[in-house]
């Protein structure tokens, strides 16, 4: 893997230059979390390059919480820094849904096109991180434009797409000396993270075993776990692969695409009143089937990338991995 | 990439409203732009600033200047539609999905089982079959309603009865003194029809409960699973396979359907809800 090495100063100068033409978003450390913020001159120094998943899932940049899909598309070019690999892997499914088939979602397409994504190397693990259960690594090797590793005061950039190559070319980074591989210390961190995750996730069934377990379970398990679900929908809103939305109508035949999720009541109710997901436990079960059976079959992509957000966020304390482990017993 | 924004409706002028029954109206729409569809495909119809809902046009797909939708008053959007008058505009998007595979009906007898507002897509199919009636052997319509006042398209039923190759059987759940046809749920009509099962296909469209019992009876009668065509109803929003609302196991009903053979969906979850 080709990498270009930038000093801290070079990277800082570069950022100061690009924020004039691009909107730059990067993780900023908060008290108990990190989250993406738009980077202004003042925040240039506070970007947090380490950690694991920012609170906001990557999808929000391409599939915003609310987006008018009948007026002009946004065109402002953007740079996203510090995207973890679980979120990058989720893009495979989202791209297949929104851009696959005969009819493409041009708003999603434009949002993708105007964005350069920098993948990161995770350097901490939260209790709920379980990417490796599904063979996803805690660093980026594809599904982004540029992979970025930070170590010993240097920034290492590797192109991962044509768009990434063009970017490095535009800013003449490819005129720097090209390293054949990342430095030992970066590789070492990657391997340590991978090994720690594998150890942490040793009991979590992989996607194939999870599916088998989920498919064989009928009511009992779902009813048991659904007892603490309050149907808030947070688990799905925050999930990087959940893609569902509802079009809301406005004046002049305008439509606004709004996040919507199957865990909320009425998601699948038809006019006659019938609703296959009327009961809470049916909705819970459906979510697992959608992620481990329906979506992989329909779109040939993982629909859970192990980011752990649904586990962190659930006020009913429903732990997806506990549910799956029980389903697989 | 397609030229059109998949979410943006085109305007269509409402030129006529026909009261079919106390709960059902047909709206005649003239789109501002060229618009065509295949029978069985659906469109998303917008009431400005209110909402959008899917409907299968009930007019002939061969008619290109205008189209008709037949709408049962069922909730938020449809109630607003029922208040609309000629001269107002609706928005339409589409056509979407996979309609009836007419090629596979060639040289076959076509049996049609419909109930309630399921007659809407069926009428479009009947118009189309009439236009190609030299290519099919016979068309038998079995249509059920709750009561005689709920029977829709009355003049059209008469016209069909006078058309060679077309037969019409009707039933109502509850009769009154004017009713001279069959009484009972629509499946009772199947006892009367004469069909050459090995050389026929069957189309079923209606409320989920009717589709369920209709399909069960047809299977018992010996219809092969892949010759039973069902129009599935699911909650829909986008109509184009993006929003997830219509997911039924491994299908998005809007994009992969709404017409499926029983064989295709028999293992999917919640097909009758
Ligand atoms: C492929 C297909 C073809 C159909 N063809 C016909 C037909 O030819 N004739 C016919 O009468 N019916 C047809 N239907 C059924 C018709 O679409 C429903 O009756 C209609 O959606 C009812 O809408 P409503 O808002 O009046 O009912 P409601 O019960 O108010 O709403 C139905 C569902 O839509 C949701 N919803 C309500 N308001 C909004 C809103 N503003 N924005 C987004 N979602 C909302 C609700 O949550 C509810 O789950 C068809 C359905 C499908 C799937
Ligand atoms: S976050 Fe928890 S409580 Fe909320 S819908 Fe999901 S499972 Fe239920
Ligand atoms: S299901 Fe949970 S762990 Fe899996 S990708 Fe979604 S939020 Fe992350
Ligand atoms: S209606 Fe949106 S995916 Fe089918």
PDB file of N, CA and C in Angstrom, chain B residues 114-208:
ATOM      1  N   UNK B 114     -61.508 -10.816  -7.796  1.00  0.00           N
ATOM      2  CA  UNK B 114     -61.287  -9.490  -7.220  1.00  0.00           C
ATOM      3  C   UNK B 114     -62.283  -9.170  -6.136  1.00  0.00           C
ATOM      4  N   UNK B 115     -61.850  -8.308  -5.214  1.00  0.00           N
ATOM      5  CA  UNK B 115     -62.761  -7.897  -4.152  1.00  0.00           C
ATOM      6  C   UNK B 115     -62.538  -6.443  -3.816  1.00  0.00           C
ATOM      7  N   UNK B 116     -63.596  -5.753  -3.421  1.00  0.00           N
ATOM      8  CA  UNK B 116     -63.508  -4.368  -2.966  1.00  0.00           C
ATOM      9  C   UNK B 116     -62.820  -3.489  -3.975  1.00  0.00           C
ATOM     10  N   UNK B 117     -61.859  -2.680  -3.488  1.00  0.00           N
ATOM     11  CA  UNK B 117     -61.180  -1.753  -4.371  1.00  0.00           C
ATOM     12  C   UNK B 117     -60.148  -2.446  -5.249  1.00  0.00           C
ATOM     13  N   UNK B 118     -59.979  -3.752  -5.036  1.00  0.00           N
ATOM     14  CA  UNK B 118     -59.121  -4.538  -5.908  1.00  0.00           C
ATOM     15  C   UNK B 118     -59.616  -4.552  -7.342  1.00  0.00           C
ATOM     16  N   UNK B 119     -60.827  -4.066  -7.529  1.00  0.00           N
ATOM     17  CA  UNK B 119     -61.338  -4.001  -8.897  1.00  0.00           C
ATOM     18  C   UNK B 119     -60.588  -2.950  -9.724  1.00  0.00           C
ATOM     19  N   UNK B 120     -59.971  -1.967  -9.066  1.00  0.00           N
ATOM     20  CA  UNK B 120     -59.312  -0.886  -9.809  1.00  0.00           C
ATOM     21  C   UNK B 120     -58.237  -1.401 -10.766  1.00  0.00           C
ATOM     22  N   UNK B 121     -57.230  -2.093 -10.260  1.00  0.00           N
ATOM     23  CA  UNK B 121     -56.223  -2.616 -11.184  1.00  0.00           C
ATOM     24  C   UNK B 121     -56.817  -3.626 -12.160  1.00  0.00           C
ATOM     25  N   UNK B 122     -57.839  -4.340 -11.692  1.00  0.00           N
ATOM     26  CA  UNK B 122     -58.438  -5.360 -12.546  1.00  0.00           C
ATOM     27  C   UNK B 122     -59.135  -4.718 -13.748  1.00  0.00           C
ATOM     28  N   UNK B 123     -59.758  -3.558 -13.525  1.00  0.00           N
ATOM     29  CA  UNK B 123     -60.427  -2.936 -14.660  1.00  0.00           C
ATOM     30  C   UNK B 123     -59.400  -2.554 -15.727  1.00  0.00           C
ATOM     31  N   UNK B 124     -58.261  -2.047 -15.294  1.00  0.00           N
ATOM     32  CA  UNK B 124     -57.212  -1.707 -16.260  1.00  0.00           C
ATOM     33  C   UNK B 124     -56.782  -2.956 -17.034  1.00  0.00           C
ATOM     34  N   UNK B 125     -56.646  -4.056 -16.300  1.00  0.00           N
ATOM     35  CA  UNK B 125     -56.269  -5.318 -16.943  1.00  0.00           C
ATOM     36  C   UNK B 125     -57.354  -5.763 -17.932  1.00  0.00           C
ATOM     37  N   UNK B 126     -58.617  -5.620 -17.542  1.00  0.00           N
ATOM     38  CA  UNK B 126     -59.711  -6.026 -18.423  1.00  0.00           C
ATOM     39  C   UNK B 126     -59.720  -5.203 -19.719  1.00  0.00           C
ATOM     40  N   UNK B 127     -59.496  -3.885 -19.585  1.00  0.00           N
ATOM     41  CA  UNK B 127     -59.413  -3.044 -20.790  1.00  0.00           C
ATOM     42  C   UNK B 127     -58.308  -3.563 -21.705  1.00  0.00           C
ATOM     43  N   UNK B 128     -57.188  -3.869 -21.080  1.00  0.00           N
ATOM     44  CA  UNK B 128     -56.047  -4.330 -21.862  1.00  0.00           C
ATOM     45  C   UNK B 128     -56.319  -5.686 -22.517  1.00  0.00           C
ATOM     46  N   UNK B 129     -56.948  -6.580 -21.752  1.00  0.00           N
ATOM     47  CA  UNK B 129     -57.255  -7.912 -22.298  1.00  0.00           C
ATOM     48  C   UNK B 129     -58.268  -7.814 -23.438  1.00  0.00           C
ATOM     49  N   UNK B 130     -59.189  -6.869 -23.309  1.00  0.00           N
ATOM     50  CA  UNK B 130     -60.178  -6.716 -24.366  1.00  0.00           C
ATOM     51  C   UNK B 130     -59.490  -6.291 -25.666  1.00  0.00           C
ATOM     52  N   UNK B 131     -58.502  -5.409 -25.524  1.00  0.00           N
ATOM     53  CA  UNK B 131     -57.782  -4.934 -26.705  1.00  0.00           C
ATOM     54  C   UNK B 131     -56.981  -6.050 -27.371  1.00  0.00           C
ATOM     55  N   UNK B 132     -56.608  -7.064 -26.608  1.00  0.00           N
ATOM     56  CA  UNK B 132     -55.838  -8.169 -27.194  1.00  0.00           C
ATOM     57  C   UNK B 132     -56.627  -9.478 -27.090  1.00  0.00           C
ATOM     58  N   UNK B 133     -57.967  -9.365 -27.162  1.00  0.00           N
ATOM     59  CA  UNK B 133     -58.791 -10.548 -26.872  1.00  0.00           C
ATOM     60  C   UNK B 133     -58.594 -11.666 -27.895  1.00  0.00           C
ATOM     61  N   UNK B 134     -58.046 -11.326 -29.062  1.00  0.00           N
ATOM     62  CA  UNK B 134     -57.758 -12.410 -30.028  1.00  0.00           C
ATOM     63  C   UNK B 134     -56.622 -13.299 -29.531  1.00  0.00           C
ATOM     64  N   UNK B 135     -55.846 -12.810 -28.542  1.00  0.00           N
ATOM     65  CA  UNK B 135     -54.703 -13.599 -28.060  1.00  0.00           C
ATOM     66  C   UNK B 135     -54.996 -14.444 -26.821  1.00  0.00           C
ATOM     67  N   UNK B 136     -56.173 -14.245 -26.222  1.00  0.00           N
ATOM     68  CA  UNK B 136     -56.513 -15.082 -25.064  1.00  0.00           C
ATOM     69  C   UNK B 136     -57.759 -15.910 -25.376  1.00  0.00           C
ATOM     70  N   UNK B 137     -57.923 -17.013 -24.652  1.00  0.00           N
ATOM     71  CA  UNK B 137     -59.055 -17.882 -24.961  1.00  0.00           C
ATOM     72  C   UNK B 137     -60.356 -17.366 -24.379  1.00  0.00           C
ATOM     73  N   UNK B 138     -60.269 -16.939 -23.127  1.00  0.00           N
ATOM     74  CA  UNK B 138     -61.485 -16.568 -22.423  1.00  0.00           C
ATOM     75  C   UNK B 138     -61.075 -15.761 -21.198  1.00  0.00           C
ATOM     76  N   UNK B 139     -61.933 -14.827 -20.775  1.00  0.00           N
ATOM     77  CA  UNK B 139     -61.657 -14.069 -19.559  1.00  0.00           C
ATOM     78  C   UNK B 139     -62.859 -14.205 -18.632  1.00  0.00           C
ATOM     79  N   UNK B 140     -62.616 -14.714 -17.427  1.00  0.00           N
ATOM     80  CA  UNK B 140     -63.710 -14.904 -16.470  1.00  0.00           C
ATOM     81  C   UNK B 140     -63.458 -14.043 -15.249  1.00  0.00           C
ATOM     82  N   UNK B 141     -64.385 -13.120 -14.979  1.00  0.00           N
ATOM     83  CA  UNK B 141     -64.231 -12.244 -13.822  1.00  0.00           C
ATOM     84  C   UNK B 141     -65.138 -12.691 -12.684  1.00  0.00           C
ATOM     85  N   UNK B 142     -64.550 -12.913 -11.527  1.00  0.00           N
ATOM     86  CA  UNK B 142     -65.331 -13.180 -10.318  1.00  0.00           C
ATOM     87  C   UNK B 142     -65.075 -12.026  -9.373  1.00  0.00           C
ATOM     88  N   UNK B 143     -66.112 -11.297  -9.036  1.00  0.00           N
ATOM     89  CA  UNK B 143     -65.905 -10.067  -8.288  1.00  0.00           C
ATOM     90  C   UNK B 143     -66.854  -9.984  -7.093  1.00  0.00           C
ATOM     91  N   UNK B 144     -66.311  -9.743  -5.933  1.00  0.00           N
ATOM     92  CA  UNK B 144     -67.135  -9.690  -4.729  1.00  0.00           C
ATOM     93  C   UNK B 144     -67.131  -8.321  -4.080  1.00  0.00           C
ATOM     94  N   UNK B 145     -68.272  -7.952  -3.515  1.00  0.00           N
ATOM     95  CA  UNK B 145     -68.377  -6.690  -2.762  1.00  0.00           C
ATOM     96  C   UNK B 145     -69.101  -6.980  -1.458  1.00  0.00           C
ATOM     97  N   UNK B 146     -69.050  -5.996  -0.562  1.00  0.00           N
ATOM     98  CA  UNK B 146     -69.735  -6.176   0.711  1.00  0.00           C
ATOM     99  C   UNK B 146     -71.241  -6.242   0.513  1.00  0.00           C
ATOM    100  N   UNK B 147     -71.770  -5.249  -0.228  1.00  0.00           N
ATOM    101  CA  UNK B 147     -73.215  -5.194  -0.431  1.00  0.00           C
ATOM    102  C   UNK B 147     -73.480  -4.602  -1.808  1.00  0.00           C
ATOM    103  N   UNK B 148     -74.714  -4.653  -2.300  1.00  0.00           N
ATOM    104  CA  UNK B 148     -74.978  -4.135  -3.647  1.00  0.00           C
ATOM    105  C   UNK B 148     -74.556  -2.674  -3.846  1.00  0.00           C
ATOM    106  N   UNK B 149     -74.689  -1.805  -2.826  1.00  0.00           N
ATOM    107  CA  UNK B 149     -74.270  -0.406  -3.045  1.00  0.00           C
ATOM    108  C   UNK B 149     -72.755  -0.273  -3.190  1.00  0.00           C
ATOM    109  N   UNK B 150     -72.014  -1.255  -2.715  1.00  0.00           N
ATOM    110  CA  UNK B 150     -70.552  -1.194  -2.835  1.00  0.00           C
ATOM    111  C   UNK B 150     -70.036  -1.692  -4.184  1.00  0.00           C
ATOM    112  N   UNK B 151     -70.930  -2.197  -5.011  1.00  0.00           N
ATOM    113  CA  UNK B 151     -70.492  -2.684  -6.328  1.00  0.00           C
ATOM    114  C   UNK B 151     -70.122  -1.490  -7.196  1.00  0.00           C
ATOM    115  N   UNK B 152     -68.916  -1.503  -7.722  1.00  0.00           N
ATOM    116  CA  UNK B 152     -68.473  -0.346  -8.509  1.00  0.00           C
ATOM    117  C   UNK B 152     -68.457  -0.688  -9.995  1.00  0.00           C
ATOM    118  N   UNK B 153     -68.271   0.332 -10.804  1.00  0.00           N
ATOM    119  CA  UNK B 153     -68.180   0.225 -12.271  1.00  0.00           C
ATOM    120  C   UNK B 153     -69.424  -0.448 -12.867  1.00  0.00           C
ATOM    121  N   UNK B 154     -70.607  -0.085 -12.392  1.00  0.00           N
ATOM    122  CA  UNK B 154     -71.817  -0.783 -12.860  1.00  0.00           C
ATOM    123  C   UNK B 154     -71.986  -0.756 -14.388  1.00  0.00           C
ATOM    124  N   UNK B 155     -71.848   0.414 -15.047  1.00  0.00           N
ATOM    125  CA  UNK B 155     -72.030   0.405 -16.504  1.00  0.00           C
ATOM    126  C   UNK B 155     -70.994  -0.489 -17.198  1.00  0.00           C
ATOM    127  N   UNK B 156     -69.790  -0.477 -16.637  1.00  0.00           N
ATOM    128  CA  UNK B 156     -68.725  -1.270 -17.270  1.00  0.00           C
ATOM    129  C   UNK B 156     -69.007  -2.772 -17.161  1.00  0.00           C
ATOM    130  N   UNK B 157     -69.596  -3.192 -16.051  1.00  0.00           N
ATOM    131  CA  UNK B 157     -69.944  -4.605 -15.875  1.00  0.00           C
ATOM    132  C   UNK B 157     -70.920  -5.030 -16.978  1.00  0.00           C
ATOM    133  N   UNK B 158     -71.888  -4.158 -17.250  1.00  0.00           N
ATOM    134  CA  UNK B 158     -72.859  -4.483 -18.299  1.00  0.00           C
ATOM    135  C   UNK B 158     -72.160  -4.626 -19.646  1.00  0.00           C
ATOM    136  N   UNK B 159     -71.265  -3.680 -19.904  1.00  0.00           N
ATOM    137  CA  UNK B 159     -70.524  -3.706 -21.174  1.00  0.00           C
ATOM    138  C   UNK B 159     -69.726  -5.013 -21.306  1.00  0.00           C
ATOM    139  N   UNK B 160     -69.124  -5.434 -20.206  1.00  0.00           N
ATOM    140  CA  UNK B 160     -68.327  -6.667 -20.232  1.00  0.00           C
ATOM    141  C   UNK B 160     -69.185  -7.889 -20.519  1.00  0.00           C
ATOM    142  N   UNK B 161     -70.377  -7.879 -19.906  1.00  0.00           N
ATOM    143  CA  UNK B 161     -71.281  -9.027 -20.094  1.00  0.00           C
ATOM    144  C   UNK B 161     -71.668  -9.175 -21.558  1.00  0.00           C
ATOM    145  N   UNK B 162     -71.645  -8.070 -22.284  1.00  0.00           N
ATOM    146  CA  UNK B 162     -72.012  -8.114 -23.696  1.00  0.00           C
ATOM    147  C   UNK B 162     -70.808  -8.349 -24.602  1.00  0.00           C
ATOM    148  N   UNK B 163     -69.649  -8.540 -23.989  1.00  0.00           N
ATOM    149  CA  UNK B 163     -68.437  -8.707 -24.811  1.00  0.00           C
ATOM    150  C   UNK B 163     -68.143 -10.196 -25.015  1.00  0.00           C
ATOM    151  N   UNK B 164     -67.956 -10.617 -26.278  1.00  0.00           N
ATOM    152  CA  UNK B 164     -67.618 -12.027 -26.508  1.00  0.00           C
ATOM    153  C   UNK B 164     -66.334 -12.413 -25.771  1.00  0.00           C
ATOM    154  N   UNK B 165     -66.243 -13.631 -25.335  1.00  0.00           N
ATOM    155  CA  UNK B 165     -65.088 -14.183 -24.600  1.00  0.00           C
ATOM    156  C   UNK B 165     -65.018 -13.735 -23.138  1.00  0.00           C
ATOM    157  N   UNK B 166     -65.846 -12.764 -22.723  1.00  0.00           N
ATOM    158  CA  UNK B 166     -65.799 -12.294 -21.336  1.00  0.00           C
ATOM    159  C   UNK B 166     -67.015 -12.783 -20.557  1.00  0.00           C
ATOM    160  N   UNK B 167     -66.768 -13.318 -19.364  1.00  0.00           N
ATOM    161  CA  UNK B 167     -67.861 -13.754 -18.490  1.00  0.00           C
ATOM    162  C   UNK B 167     -67.720 -13.050 -17.148  1.00  0.00           C
ATOM    163  N   UNK B 168     -68.845 -12.689 -16.556  1.00  0.00           N
ATOM    164  CA  UNK B 168     -68.801 -11.979 -15.278  1.00  0.00           C
ATOM    165  C   UNK B 168     -69.647 -12.694 -14.227  1.00  0.00           C
ATOM    166  N   UNK B 169     -69.070 -12.961 -13.083  1.00  0.00           N
ATOM    167  CA  UNK B 169     -69.804 -13.520 -11.941  1.00  0.00           C
ATOM    168  C   UNK B 169     -69.611 -12.562 -10.780  1.00  0.00           C
ATOM    169  N   UNK B 170     -70.706 -12.246 -10.101  1.00  0.00           N
ATOM    170  CA  UNK B 170     -70.570 -11.330  -8.958  1.00  0.00           C
ATOM    171  C   UNK B 170     -71.226 -11.906  -7.708  1.00  0.00           C
ATOM    172  N   UNK B 171     -70.694 -11.486  -6.571  1.00  0.00           N
ATOM    173  CA  UNK B 171     -71.330 -11.882  -5.318  1.00  0.00           C
ATOM    174  C   UNK B 171     -71.277 -10.704  -4.356  1.00  0.00           C
ATOM    175  N   UNK B 172     -72.187 -10.706  -3.401  1.00  0.00           N
ATOM    176  CA  UNK B 172     -72.105  -9.733  -2.302  1.00  0.00           C
ATOM    177  C   UNK B 172     -72.163 -10.509  -0.993  1.00  0.00           C
ATOM    178  N   UNK B 173     -71.487  -9.971   0.026  1.00  0.00           N
ATOM    179  CA  UNK B 173     -71.519 -10.637   1.334  1.00  0.00           C
ATOM    180  C   UNK B 173     -72.941 -10.594   1.889  1.00  0.00           C
ATOM    181  N   UNK B 174     -73.579  -9.444   1.671  1.00  0.00           N
ATOM    182  CA  UNK B 174     -74.917  -9.227   2.224  1.00  0.00           C
ATOM    183  C   UNK B 174     -75.816  -8.651   1.148  1.00  0.00           C
ATOM    184  N   UNK B 175     -76.872  -9.377   0.795  1.00  0.00           N
ATOM    185  CA  UNK B 175     -77.730  -8.929  -0.313  1.00  0.00           C
ATOM    186  C   UNK B 175     -78.875  -8.050   0.184  1.00  0.00           C
ATOM    187  N   UNK B 176     -79.523  -7.349  -0.757  1.00  0.00           N
ATOM    188  CA  UNK B 176     -80.802  -6.716  -0.451  1.00  0.00           C
ATOM    189  C   UNK B 176     -81.808  -7.235  -1.485  1.00  0.00           C
ATOM    190  N   UNK B 177     -83.020  -6.673  -1.483  1.00  0.00           N
ATOM    191  CA  UNK B 177     -84.067  -7.245  -2.357  1.00  0.00           C
ATOM    192  C   UNK B 177     -83.765  -7.053  -3.842  1.00  0.00           C
ATOM    193  N   UNK B 178     -82.871  -6.061  -4.175  1.00  0.00           N
ATOM    194  CA  UNK B 178     -82.590  -5.833  -5.600  1.00  0.00           C
ATOM    195  C   UNK B 178     -81.581  -6.837  -6.168  1.00  0.00           C
ATOM    196  N   UNK B 179     -80.877  -7.527  -5.323  1.00  0.00           N
ATOM    197  CA  UNK B 179     -79.735  -8.339  -5.768  1.00  0.00           C
ATOM    198  C   UNK B 179     -80.185  -9.671  -6.381  1.00  0.00           C
ATOM    199  N   UNK B 180     -79.753  -9.924  -7.604  1.00  0.00           N
ATOM    200  CA  UNK B 180     -80.194 -11.157  -8.270  1.00  0.00           C
ATOM    201  C   UNK B 180     -79.052 -12.131  -8.501  1.00  0.00           C
ATOM    202  N   UNK B 181     -77.847 -11.718  -8.039  1.00  0.00           N
ATOM    203  CA  UNK B 181     -76.717 -12.621  -8.267  1.00  0.00           C
ATOM    204  C   UNK B 181     -76.373 -13.343  -6.966  1.00  0.00           C
ATOM    205  N   UNK B 182     -75.160 -13.891  -6.935  1.00  0.00           N
ATOM    206  CA  UNK B 182     -74.801 -14.767  -5.822  1.00  0.00           C
ATOM    207  C   UNK B 182     -74.609 -14.011  -4.484  1.00  0.00           C
ATOM    208  N   UNK B 183     -74.845 -14.719  -3.396  1.00  0.00           N
ATOM    209  CA  UNK B 183     -74.591 -14.156  -2.069  1.00  0.00           C
ATOM    210  C   UNK B 183     -73.518 -15.009  -1.388  1.00  0.00           C
ATOM    211  N   UNK B 184     -72.555 -14.337  -0.762  1.00  0.00           N
ATOM    212  CA  UNK B 184     -71.480 -15.062  -0.075  1.00  0.00           C
ATOM    213  C   UNK B 184     -70.148 -14.411  -0.381  1.00  0.00           C
ATOM    214  N   UNK B 185     -69.088 -14.868   0.303  1.00  0.00           N
ATOM    215  CA  UNK B 185     -67.769 -14.303   0.015  1.00  0.00           C
ATOM    216  C   UNK B 185     -67.345 -14.705  -1.397  1.00  0.00           C
ATOM    217  N   UNK B 186     -66.480 -13.910  -1.975  1.00  0.00           N
ATOM    218  CA  UNK B 186     -66.186 -14.030  -3.407  1.00  0.00           C
ATOM    219  C   UNK B 186     -65.746 -15.440  -3.841  1.00  0.00           C
ATOM    220  N   UNK B 187     -65.121 -16.161  -2.910  1.00  0.00           N
ATOM    221  CA  UNK B 187     -64.634 -17.496  -3.303  1.00  0.00           C
ATOM    222  C   UNK B 187     -65.769 -18.459  -3.674  1.00  0.00           C
ATOM    223  N   UNK B 188     -67.001 -18.163  -3.210  1.00  0.00           N
ATOM    224  CA  UNK B 188     -68.110 -19.070  -3.584  1.00  0.00           C
ATOM    225  C   UNK B 188     -68.337 -19.060  -5.090  1.00  0.00           C
ATOM    226  N   UNK B 189     -67.948 -17.965  -5.742  1.00  0.00           N
ATOM    227  CA  UNK B 189     -68.139 -17.883  -7.193  1.00  0.00           C
ATOM    228  C   UNK B 189     -67.301 -18.924  -7.928  1.00  0.00           C
ATOM    229  N   UNK B 190     -66.206 -19.305  -7.277  1.00  0.00           N
ATOM    230  CA  UNK B 190     -65.304 -20.263  -7.934  1.00  0.00           C
ATOM    231  C   UNK B 190     -65.973 -21.618  -8.144  1.00  0.00           C
ATOM    232  N   UNK B 191     -67.026 -21.894  -7.340  1.00  0.00           N
ATOM    233  CA  UNK B 191     -67.742 -23.163  -7.522  1.00  0.00           C
ATOM    234  C   UNK B 191     -68.515 -23.178  -8.830  1.00  0.00           C
ATOM    235  N   UNK B 192     -68.870 -21.996  -9.337  1.00  0.00           N
ATOM    236  CA  UNK B 192     -69.707 -21.926 -10.537  1.00  0.00           C
ATOM    237  C   UNK B 192     -68.923 -21.848 -11.839  1.00  0.00           C
ATOM    238  N   UNK B 193     -67.695 -21.327 -11.742  1.00  0.00           N
ATOM    239  CA  UNK B 193     -67.007 -21.063 -13.009  1.00  0.00           C
ATOM    240  C   UNK B 193     -66.500 -22.351 -13.651  1.00  0.00           C
ATOM    241  N   UNK B 194     -66.514 -22.318 -14.981  1.00  0.00           N
ATOM    242  CA  UNK B 194     -65.962 -23.458 -15.702  1.00  0.00           C
ATOM    243  C   UNK B 194     -64.644 -22.998 -16.320  1.00  0.00           C
ATOM    244  N   UNK B 195     -63.539 -23.530 -15.808  1.00  0.00           N
ATOM    245  CA  UNK B 195     -62.246 -23.148 -16.373  1.00  0.00           C
ATOM    246  C   UNK B 195     -61.425 -24.390 -16.669  1.00  0.00           C
ATOM    247  N   UNK B 196     -60.637 -24.265 -17.699  1.00  0.00           N
ATOM    248  CA  UNK B 196     -59.747 -25.341 -18.099  1.00  0.00           C
ATOM    249  C   UNK B 196     -58.416 -25.080 -17.376  1.00  0.00           C
ATOM    250  N   UNK B 197     -58.332 -25.596 -16.137  1.00  0.00           N
ATOM    251  CA  UNK B 197     -57.220 -25.210 -15.264  1.00  0.00           C
ATOM    252  C   UNK B 197     -55.821 -25.364 -15.893  1.00  0.00           C
ATOM    253  N   UNK B 198     -55.524 -26.472 -16.539  1.00  0.00           N
ATOM    254  CA  UNK B 198     -54.163 -26.589 -17.087  1.00  0.00           C
ATOM    255  C   UNK B 198     -53.831 -25.516 -18.130  1.00  0.00           C
ATOM    256  N   UNK B 199     -54.868 -24.938 -18.736  1.00  0.00           N
ATOM    257  CA  UNK B 199     -54.610 -23.908 -19.742  1.00  0.00           C
ATOM    258  C   UNK B 199     -55.015 -22.523 -19.273  1.00  0.00           C
ATOM    259  N   UNK B 200     -54.896 -22.296 -17.979  1.00  0.00           N
ATOM    260  CA  UNK B 200     -55.307 -20.969 -17.540  1.00  0.00           C
ATOM    261  C   UNK B 200     -54.345 -20.351 -16.532  1.00  0.00           C
ATOM    262  N   UNK B 201     -54.495 -19.050 -16.407  1.00  0.00           N
ATOM    263  CA  UNK B 201     -53.771 -18.311 -15.371  1.00  0.00           C
ATOM    264  C   UNK B 201     -54.832 -17.614 -14.532  1.00  0.00           C
ATOM    265  N   UNK B 202     -54.468 -17.247 -13.290  1.00  0.00           N
ATOM    266  CA  UNK B 202     -55.457 -16.570 -12.464  1.00  0.00           C
ATOM    267  C   UNK B 202     -54.834 -15.350 -11.787  1.00  0.00           C
ATOM    268  N   UNK B 203     -55.616 -14.289 -11.776  1.00  0.00           N
ATOM    269  CA  UNK B 203     -55.169 -13.022 -11.201  1.00  0.00           C
ATOM    270  C   UNK B 203     -56.038 -12.744  -9.979  1.00  0.00           C
ATOM    271  N   UNK B 204     -55.376 -12.436  -8.850  1.00  0.00           N
ATOM    272  CA  UNK B 204     -56.132 -12.167  -7.625  1.00  0.00           C
ATOM    273  C   UNK B 204     -55.767 -10.780  -7.104  1.00  0.00           C
ATOM    274  N   UNK B 205     -56.771  -9.964  -6.819  1.00  0.00           N
ATOM    275  CA  UNK B 205     -56.495  -8.632  -6.282  1.00  0.00           C
ATOM    276  C   UNK B 205     -57.641  -8.202  -5.373  1.00  0.00           C
ATOM    277  N   UNK B 206     -57.289  -7.864  -4.156  1.00  0.00           N
ATOM    278  CA  UNK B 206     -58.322  -7.443  -3.216  1.00  0.00           C
ATOM    279  C   UNK B 206     -57.748  -7.314  -1.833  1.00  0.00           C
ATOM    280  N   UNK B 207     -58.593  -7.196  -0.835  1.00  0.00           N
ATOM    281  CA  UNK B 207     -58.092  -7.076   0.535  1.00  0.00           C
ATOM    282  C   UNK B 207     -57.329  -8.344   0.947  1.00  0.00           C
ATOM    283  N   UNK B 208     -56.350  -8.193   1.865  1.00  0.00           N
ATOM    284  CA  UNK B 208     -55.502  -9.323   2.246  1.00  0.00           C
ATOM    285  C   UNK B 208     -56.277 -10.603   2.591  1.00  0.00           C
TER     286      UNK B 208
END
